[in-house]
Coordinates of C-alpha atoms in Angstrom, one line a residue:
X31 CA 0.0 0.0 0.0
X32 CA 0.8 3.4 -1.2
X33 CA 2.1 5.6 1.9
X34 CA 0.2 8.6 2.5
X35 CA 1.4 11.8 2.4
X36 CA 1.3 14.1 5.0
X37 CA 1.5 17.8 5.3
X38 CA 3.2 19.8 7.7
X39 CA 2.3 23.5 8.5
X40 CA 5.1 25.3 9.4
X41 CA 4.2 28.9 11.0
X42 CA 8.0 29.7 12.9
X43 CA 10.6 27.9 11.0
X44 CA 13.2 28.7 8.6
X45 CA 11.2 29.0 6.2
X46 CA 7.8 28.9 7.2
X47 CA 5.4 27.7 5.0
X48 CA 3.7 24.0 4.0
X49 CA 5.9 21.4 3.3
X50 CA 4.8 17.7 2.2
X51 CA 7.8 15.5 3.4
X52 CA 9.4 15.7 6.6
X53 CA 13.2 14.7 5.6
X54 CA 14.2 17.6 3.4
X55 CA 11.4 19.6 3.9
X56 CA 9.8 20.5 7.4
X57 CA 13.1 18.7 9.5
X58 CA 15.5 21.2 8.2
X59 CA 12.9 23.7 8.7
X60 CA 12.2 23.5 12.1
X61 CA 14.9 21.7 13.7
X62 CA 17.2 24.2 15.4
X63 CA 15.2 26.8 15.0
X64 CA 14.1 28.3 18.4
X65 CA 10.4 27.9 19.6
X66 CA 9.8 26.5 15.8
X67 CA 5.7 26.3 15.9
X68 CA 4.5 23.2 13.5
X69 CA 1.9 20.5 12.9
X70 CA 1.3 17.8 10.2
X71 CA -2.1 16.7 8.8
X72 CA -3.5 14.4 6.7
X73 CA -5.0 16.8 4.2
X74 CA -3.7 19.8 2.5
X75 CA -6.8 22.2 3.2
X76 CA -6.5 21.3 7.2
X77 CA -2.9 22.4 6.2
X78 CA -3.6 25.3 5.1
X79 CA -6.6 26.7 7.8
X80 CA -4.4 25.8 10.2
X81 CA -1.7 27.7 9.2
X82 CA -3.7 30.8 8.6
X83 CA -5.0 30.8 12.1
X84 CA -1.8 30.5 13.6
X85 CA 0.4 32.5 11.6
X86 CA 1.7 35.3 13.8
X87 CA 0.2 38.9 12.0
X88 CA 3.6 40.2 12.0
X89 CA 4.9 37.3 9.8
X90 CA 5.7 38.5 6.2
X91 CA 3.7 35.5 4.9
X92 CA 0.4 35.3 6.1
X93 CA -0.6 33.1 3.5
X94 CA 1.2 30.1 3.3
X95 CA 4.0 28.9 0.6
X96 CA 4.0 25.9 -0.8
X97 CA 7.5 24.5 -0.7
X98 CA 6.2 21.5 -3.2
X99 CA 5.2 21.6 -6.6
X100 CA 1.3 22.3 -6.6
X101 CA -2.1 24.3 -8.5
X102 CA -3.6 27.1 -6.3
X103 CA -6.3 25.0 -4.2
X104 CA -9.2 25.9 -2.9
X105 CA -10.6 24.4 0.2
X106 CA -12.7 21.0 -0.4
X107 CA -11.1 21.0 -4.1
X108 CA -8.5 17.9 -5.0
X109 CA -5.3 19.4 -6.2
X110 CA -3.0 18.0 -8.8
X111 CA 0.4 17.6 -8.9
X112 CA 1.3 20.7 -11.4
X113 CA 3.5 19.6 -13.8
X114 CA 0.6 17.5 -15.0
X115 CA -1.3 20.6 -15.3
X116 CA 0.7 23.3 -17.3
X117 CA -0.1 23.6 -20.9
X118 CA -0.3 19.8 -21.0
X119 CA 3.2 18.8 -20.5
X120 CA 3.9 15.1 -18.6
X121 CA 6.4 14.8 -16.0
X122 CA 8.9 12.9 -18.4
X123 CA 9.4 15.8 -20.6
X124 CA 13.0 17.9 -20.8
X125 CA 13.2 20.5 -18.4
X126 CA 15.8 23.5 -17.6
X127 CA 16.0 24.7 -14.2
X128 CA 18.3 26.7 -11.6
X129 CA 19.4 26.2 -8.0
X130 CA 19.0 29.5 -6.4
X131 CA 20.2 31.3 -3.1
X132 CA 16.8 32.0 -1.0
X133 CA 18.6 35.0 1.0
X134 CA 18.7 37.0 -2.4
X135 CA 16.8 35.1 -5.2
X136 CA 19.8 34.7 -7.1
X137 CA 20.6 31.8 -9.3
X138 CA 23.9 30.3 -9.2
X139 CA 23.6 27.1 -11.3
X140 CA 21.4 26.6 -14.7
X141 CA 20.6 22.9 -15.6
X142 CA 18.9 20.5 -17.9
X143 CA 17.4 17.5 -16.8
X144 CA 14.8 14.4 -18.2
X145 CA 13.9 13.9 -13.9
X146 CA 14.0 17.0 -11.9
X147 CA 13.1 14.7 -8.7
X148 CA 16.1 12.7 -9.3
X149 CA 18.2 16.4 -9.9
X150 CA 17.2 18.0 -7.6
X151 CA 17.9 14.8 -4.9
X152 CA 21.2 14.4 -6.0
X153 CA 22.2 18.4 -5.9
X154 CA 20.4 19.2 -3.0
X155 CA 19.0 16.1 -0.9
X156 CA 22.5 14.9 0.8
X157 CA 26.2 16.0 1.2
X158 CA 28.8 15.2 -1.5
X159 CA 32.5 14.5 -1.7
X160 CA 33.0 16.9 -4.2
X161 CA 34.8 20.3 -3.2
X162 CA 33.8 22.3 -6.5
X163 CA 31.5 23.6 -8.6
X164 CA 27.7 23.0 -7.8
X165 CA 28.7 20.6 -4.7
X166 CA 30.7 23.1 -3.2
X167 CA 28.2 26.3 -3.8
X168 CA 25.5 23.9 -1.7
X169 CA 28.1 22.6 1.1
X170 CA 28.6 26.4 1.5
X171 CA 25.2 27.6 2.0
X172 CA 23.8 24.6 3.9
X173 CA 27.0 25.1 6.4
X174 CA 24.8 28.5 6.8
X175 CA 21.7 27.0 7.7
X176 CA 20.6 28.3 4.3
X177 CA 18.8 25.6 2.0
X178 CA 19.0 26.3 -1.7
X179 CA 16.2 26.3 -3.9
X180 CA 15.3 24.2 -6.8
X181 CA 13.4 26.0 -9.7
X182 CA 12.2 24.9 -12.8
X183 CA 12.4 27.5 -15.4
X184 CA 11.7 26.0 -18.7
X185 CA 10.4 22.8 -20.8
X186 CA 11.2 21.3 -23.4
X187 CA 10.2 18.9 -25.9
X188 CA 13.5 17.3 -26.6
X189 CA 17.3 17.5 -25.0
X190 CA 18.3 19.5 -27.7
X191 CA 16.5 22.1 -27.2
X192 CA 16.3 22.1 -23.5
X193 CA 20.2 22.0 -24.2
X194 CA 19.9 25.2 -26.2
X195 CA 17.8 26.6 -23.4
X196 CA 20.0 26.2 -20.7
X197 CA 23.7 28.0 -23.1
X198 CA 20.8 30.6 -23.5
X199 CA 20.1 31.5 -19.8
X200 CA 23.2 31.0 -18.8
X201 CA 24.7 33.4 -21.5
X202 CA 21.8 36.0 -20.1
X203 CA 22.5 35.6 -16.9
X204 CA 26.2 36.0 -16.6
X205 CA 25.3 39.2 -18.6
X206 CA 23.1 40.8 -15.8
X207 CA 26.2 40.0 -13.8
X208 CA 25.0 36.7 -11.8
X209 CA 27.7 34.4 -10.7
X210 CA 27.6 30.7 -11.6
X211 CA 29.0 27.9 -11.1
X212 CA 28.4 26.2 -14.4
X213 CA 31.6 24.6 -16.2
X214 CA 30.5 26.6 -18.8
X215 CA 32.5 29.4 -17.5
X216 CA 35.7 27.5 -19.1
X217 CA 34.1 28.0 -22.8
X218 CA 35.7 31.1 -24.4
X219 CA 32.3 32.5 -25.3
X220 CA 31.3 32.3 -21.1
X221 CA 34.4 33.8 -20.3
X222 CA 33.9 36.5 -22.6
X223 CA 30.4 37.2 -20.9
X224 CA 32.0 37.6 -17.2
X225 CA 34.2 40.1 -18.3
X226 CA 32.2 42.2 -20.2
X227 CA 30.4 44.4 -18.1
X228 CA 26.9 43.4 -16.8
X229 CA 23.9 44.8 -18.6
X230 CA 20.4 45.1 -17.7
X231 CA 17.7 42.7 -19.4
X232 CA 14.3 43.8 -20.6
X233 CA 13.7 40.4 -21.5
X234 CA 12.3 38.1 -19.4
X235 CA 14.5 35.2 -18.5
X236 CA 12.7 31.8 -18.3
X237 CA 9.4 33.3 -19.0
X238 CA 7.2 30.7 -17.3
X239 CA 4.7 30.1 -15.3
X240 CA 5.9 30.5 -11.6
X241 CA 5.0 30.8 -8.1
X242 CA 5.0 34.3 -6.2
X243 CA 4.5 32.9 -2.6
X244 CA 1.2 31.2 -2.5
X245 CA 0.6 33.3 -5.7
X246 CA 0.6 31.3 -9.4
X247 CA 1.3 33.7 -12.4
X248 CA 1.4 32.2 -16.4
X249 CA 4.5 34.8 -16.8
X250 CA 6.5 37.3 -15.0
X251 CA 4.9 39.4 -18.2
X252 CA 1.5 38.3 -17.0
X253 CA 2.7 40.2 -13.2
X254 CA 4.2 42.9 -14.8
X255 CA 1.4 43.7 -17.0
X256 CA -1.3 43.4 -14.2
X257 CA 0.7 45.2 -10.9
X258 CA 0.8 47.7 -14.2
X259 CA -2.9 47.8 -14.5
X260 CA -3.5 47.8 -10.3
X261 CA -1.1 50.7 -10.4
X262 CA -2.8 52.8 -13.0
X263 CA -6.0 52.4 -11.6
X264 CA -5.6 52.5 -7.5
X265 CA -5.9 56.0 -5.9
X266 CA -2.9 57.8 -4.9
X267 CA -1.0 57.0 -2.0
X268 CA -0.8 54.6 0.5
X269 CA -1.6 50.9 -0.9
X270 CA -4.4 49.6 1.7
X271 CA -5.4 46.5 -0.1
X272 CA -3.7 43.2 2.1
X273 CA -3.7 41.0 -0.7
X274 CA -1.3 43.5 -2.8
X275 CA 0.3 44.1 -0.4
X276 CA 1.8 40.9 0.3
X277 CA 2.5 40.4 -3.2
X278 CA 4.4 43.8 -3.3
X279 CA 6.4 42.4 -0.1
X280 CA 6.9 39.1 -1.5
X281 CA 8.2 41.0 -4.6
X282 CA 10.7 43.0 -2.6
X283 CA 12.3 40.3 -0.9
X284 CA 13.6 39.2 -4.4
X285 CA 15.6 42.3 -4.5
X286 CA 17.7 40.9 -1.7
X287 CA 17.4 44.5 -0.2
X288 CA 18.7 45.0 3.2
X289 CA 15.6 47.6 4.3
X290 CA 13.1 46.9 5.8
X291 CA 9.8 48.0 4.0
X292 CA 6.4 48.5 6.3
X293 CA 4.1 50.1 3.2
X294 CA 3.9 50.8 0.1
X295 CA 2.5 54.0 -1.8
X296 CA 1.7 55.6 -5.3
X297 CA 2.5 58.8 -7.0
X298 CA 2.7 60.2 -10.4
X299 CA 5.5 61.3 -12.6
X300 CA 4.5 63.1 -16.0
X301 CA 1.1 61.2 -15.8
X302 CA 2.6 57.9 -15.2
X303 CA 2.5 56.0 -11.7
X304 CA 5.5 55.4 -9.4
X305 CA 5.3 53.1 -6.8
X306 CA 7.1 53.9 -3.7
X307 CA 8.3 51.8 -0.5
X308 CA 7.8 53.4 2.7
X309 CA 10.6 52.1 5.2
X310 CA 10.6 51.4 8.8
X311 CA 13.1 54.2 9.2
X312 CA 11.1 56.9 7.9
X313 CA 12.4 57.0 4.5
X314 CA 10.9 56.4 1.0
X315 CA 12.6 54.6 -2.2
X316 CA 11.7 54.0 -5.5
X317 CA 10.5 50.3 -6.2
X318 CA 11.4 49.0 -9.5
X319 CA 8.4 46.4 -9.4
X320 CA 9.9 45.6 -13.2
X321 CA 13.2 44.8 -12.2
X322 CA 12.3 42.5 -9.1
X323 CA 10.0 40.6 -11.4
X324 CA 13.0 39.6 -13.9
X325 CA 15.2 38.7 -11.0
X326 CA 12.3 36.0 -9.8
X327 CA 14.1 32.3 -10.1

């Protein structure tokens, strides 16, 4: 018989959020971790309502993520596994993905792989003997109590072209001046890239559907496009809506940003809204909501 899965609510970890294994996933997250607050159930709604009545009202995520692949689910509805669900692509397909540092969203590896269960086991699920590259990135950050995170970016009907994917967002991101760890960076081409200086992107890398928190978007374009819309048509000043402004928090944090940011507002330059973050020391700056998107793994 098939074992069940259980989920386990995590409201004080590091992170917090929903996990559904306990090795490699709500252990790591709670073990260590001072007055770590957590339960497991047998259903992902119970989950879910539990977390929301438990989550402290200071927490930056007062709706859970989902640290496993998964649709937005409503209560009382059966949820499927996602990569079963986008644009009709099976599991077994060719897919490109990075390993990224959650302190700063940045990625630091790009790779291509038929099984990113078995990947992302054998990059992230255990320690390795090897002392470079990839290996050696992940010893580093879990010596930190940091877990990296696993992202898939793209997909791709064949390993040719999921090949061709993963040269191309490499190539683009060693341009906006990420550091990787690829072996790549011994091609002449890659080694042209890091010295060059870095550039800024209007293109979207890896434009796929993606999680924003609890928050599934077909495209960062899709985000960018509709925070465009919000902005456009919400009254000046401050932003009072809780739901945005989560996601506007959520979407700082990928800045990697030191600040921390209590509010958000609106203004208008030459008939065109700004958005603004209003920081805990009294101080505004100018949110590029544009760049944050592109720099979401």
């Amino acid at each position: 018989m098939a074992k069940k899965t259980r989920y386990y609510a995590v409201v004080h970890g590091k992170p917090s959020g929903i996990f559904n294994v306990w090795e490699d996933g709500a252990a790591p997250a709670t073990q260590g971790v001072e007055n770590a607050v957590f339960k497991s159930f047998t259903t992902l709604e119970h989950a879910e309502e539990w977390y929301r009545q438990n989550v402290p009202p200071t927490s930056r995520y007062l709706s859970p993520v989902y640290h496993f692949e998964t649709q937005s689910v409503l209560a009382g509805v059966p949820h499927t596994p996602i990569m079963e669900t986008l644009e009709g692509i099976s599991p077994g397909r060719h897919v490109v993905f990075t390993i990224s540092n959650p302190e700063n969203n940045e990625p630091f590896y790009v790779g291509e792989t038929l099984n990113p269960e078995r990947s992302e086991a054998r990059h992230l699920g255990g320690t390795s003997r090897k002392r470079n590259g990839i290996a050696l990135k992940v010893g580093e950050l879990q010596a930190q109590g940091i877990r990296p995170v696993f992202n898939i970016v793209e997909r791709h009907d064949s390993k040719e072209a999921a090949l061709e994917g993963k040269t191309r967002l490499v190539k683009a991101y060693v341009q906006q001046g990420f550091e990787l760890v690829n072996k790549t960076r011994e091609h002449r081409e890659i080694q042209e890239l890091y010295r060059a200086p870095a550039v800024r992107l209007d293109k979207v890398i890896g434009d796929a559907p993606f999680d924003l928190g609890p928050y599934r978007y077909p495209s960062r374009q899709a985000l960018k496009e509709r925070l465009e819309a919000y902005l456009g048509q919400v009254k000046l000043g401050l932003i009072t809506h809780p739901t945005a402004t989560e996601k506007l928090m959520l979407l700082w944090e990928t800045m990697g940003v030191h600040s921390e940011v209590v509010s958000f507002s609106t203004t208008s330059d030459q008939g065109r809204p700004r958005l603004l973050a209003n920081l805990v020391d009294g101080t505004q700056a100018e949110f590029d909501y544009a760049r944050a998107i592109n720099r979401i793994p």
